[in-house]
Amino acid sequence: MAPYRFSVITIFPELFKPFCKTGVFGRGVSNRLLSVSTINPRDFTTDNYHSVDDEPFGGGSGMVFTPLPLYKAIQKSKKSTPGPVVFLTPAGTPLTHARVVSLSKLDGITLLCGRYEGIDQRIVDLFVDEEISIGDYVLSGGEPAAIVLMDAIARQCSGVVKEAASVENDSFFDGLLDHPHYTRPAEFNRKKVPQVLLSGDHKRIQKWRMKMKLVETLTKRPDLLLTARLSPEQKKMLTEIREELRKGSPADK
Ligand code: ADE
């Protein structure tokens, strides 16, 4: 199968090198399941300073990414990389697990990283297919957001995470947060691992994990329960958990 192609338009290509060699993503690259290329808009400048920014029309603070080098970088990317041109910006649609999964089903993606106060709007209007934000805060540029998106997409590409079960157990896979995890030692700083996990009773363990996913989601992200599709068993459990919490019991047994 052809690798999933990431093409990143950035004036800081060096930021992507260690990421592409490290951990799960790095293994995906060396196993040819993922491929990454960077395109530097500075390579398409003609002045001595290789400048890619200019003052904003209308005045104001900060500089704006000038359109021509971005246009040329996008054209180059389109020649080698299928899929949409995605601009990382705090003004974009907030990224969700569902969007990550649908993007991972494509053959590739071009990630456009802005810097300065913004990029010339005509690039967005003419060449950007989608604007994505990774959260309601402002980064100095789109690069960290591009890395977040690349990592999340890569996990969904088959074979990148060795055990398919690890991806299926991830938070958000079924619209819920993950359950807590424990490993040795069985007691740490006088805090014991929940007894059920040492019982060897797989049915009880599965049930406990399902309950803890619901407890985690209910207490930390109750908004997710509005859209998660729960089985009748999960619905029943959730009612019981609400009751337990209302009575003030710990709900972790
Ligand atoms: N660029 C700057 N801030 C960003 C954010 N929150 N999400 C995506 N891209 C960005």
PDB file of N, CA and C and ligand atoms in Angstrom, residues 88-90 132-135 137-139 141-142 145, ligand 1:
ATOM      1  N   LEU A  88      -3.396  25.575   9.232  1.00  0.00           N
ATOM      2  CA  LEU A  88      -3.503  25.517  10.689  1.00  0.00           C
ATOM      3  C   LEU A  88      -3.613  26.942  11.219  1.00  0.00           C
ATOM      4  N   THR A  89      -4.702  27.230  11.897  1.00  0.00           N
ATOM      5  CA  THR A  89      -4.958  28.582  12.383  1.00  0.00           C
ATOM      6  C   THR A  89      -5.919  28.542  13.571  1.00  0.00           C
ATOM      7  N   PRO A  90      -5.727  29.447  14.545  1.00  0.00           N
ATOM      8  CA  PRO A  90      -6.678  29.450  15.672  1.00  0.00           C
ATOM      9  C   PRO A  90      -8.089  29.812  15.226  1.00  0.00           C
ATOM     10  N   ILE A 132      -8.067  24.460  10.183  1.00  0.00           N
ATOM     11  CA  ILE A 132      -8.201  23.657  11.413  1.00  0.00           C
ATOM     12  C   ILE A 132      -7.463  24.328  12.567  1.00  0.00           C
ATOM     13  N   SER A 133      -8.106  24.347  13.735  1.00  0.00           N
ATOM     14  CA  SER A 133      -7.486  24.829  14.972  1.00  0.00           C
ATOM     15  C   SER A 133      -7.312  23.648  15.906  1.00  0.00           C
ATOM     16  N   ILE A 134      -6.219  23.654  16.685  1.00  0.00           N
ATOM     17  CA  ILE A 134      -6.072  22.568  17.678  1.00  0.00           C
ATOM     18  C   ILE A 134      -6.494  23.032  19.065  1.00  0.00           C
ATOM     19  N   GLY A 135      -7.088  24.208  19.172  1.00  0.00           N
ATOM     20  CA  GLY A 135      -7.579  24.640  20.482  1.00  0.00           C
ATOM     21  C   GLY A 135      -7.670  26.145  20.567  1.00  0.00           C
ATOM     22  N   TYR A 137      -6.338  28.783  21.817  1.00  0.00           N
ATOM     23  CA  TYR A 137      -5.162  29.494  22.318  1.00  0.00           C
ATOM     24  C   TYR A 137      -4.323  29.778  21.091  1.00  0.00           C
ATOM     25  N   VAL A 138      -3.376  30.724  21.235  1.00  0.00           N
ATOM     26  CA  VAL A 138      -2.622  31.121  20.048  1.00  0.00           C
ATOM     27  C   VAL A 138      -1.176  30.655  20.149  1.00  0.00           C
ATOM     28  N   LEU A 139      -0.735  29.915  19.142  1.00  0.00           N
ATOM     29  CA  LEU A 139       0.658  29.493  19.024  1.00  0.00           C
ATOM     30  C   LEU A 139       1.397  30.532  18.183  1.00  0.00           C
ATOM     31  N   GLY A 141       3.044  29.898  15.655  1.00  0.00           N
ATOM     32  CA  GLY A 141       2.967  29.481  14.256  1.00  0.00           C
ATOM     33  C   GLY A 141       2.224  28.166  14.177  1.00  0.00           C
ATOM     34  N   GLY A 142       1.924  27.740  12.969  1.00  0.00           N
ATOM     35  CA  GLY A 142       1.135  26.526  12.790  1.00  0.00           C
ATOM     36  C   GLY A 142       1.914  25.229  12.981  1.00  0.00           C
ATOM     37  N   ALA A 145       0.939  22.778  15.720  1.00  0.00           N
ATOM     38  CA  ALA A 145      -0.404  22.275  15.400  1.00  0.00           C
ATOM     39  C   ALA A 145      -0.318  21.231  14.283  1.00  0.00           C
TER      40      ALA A 145
HETATM   41  N1  ADE B   1      -1.644  28.543  14.777  1.00  0.00           N
HETATM   42  C1  ADE B   1      -1.572  29.367  15.839  1.00  0.00           C
HETATM   43  N2  ADE B   1      -2.382  28.975  16.813  1.00  0.00           N
HETATM   44  C2  ADE B   1      -3.007  27.837  16.368  1.00  0.00           C
HETATM   45  C3  ADE B   1      -3.960  26.964  16.914  1.00  0.00           C
HETATM   46  N3  ADE B   1      -4.482  27.144  18.126  1.00  0.00           N
HETATM   47  N4  ADE B   1      -4.369  25.925  16.162  1.00  0.00           N
HETATM   48  C4  ADE B   1      -3.874  25.726  14.938  1.00  0.00           C
HETATM   49  N5  ADE B   1      -2.963  26.522  14.374  1.00  0.00           N
HETATM   50  C5  ADE B   1      -2.531  27.575  15.077  1.00  0.00           C
END
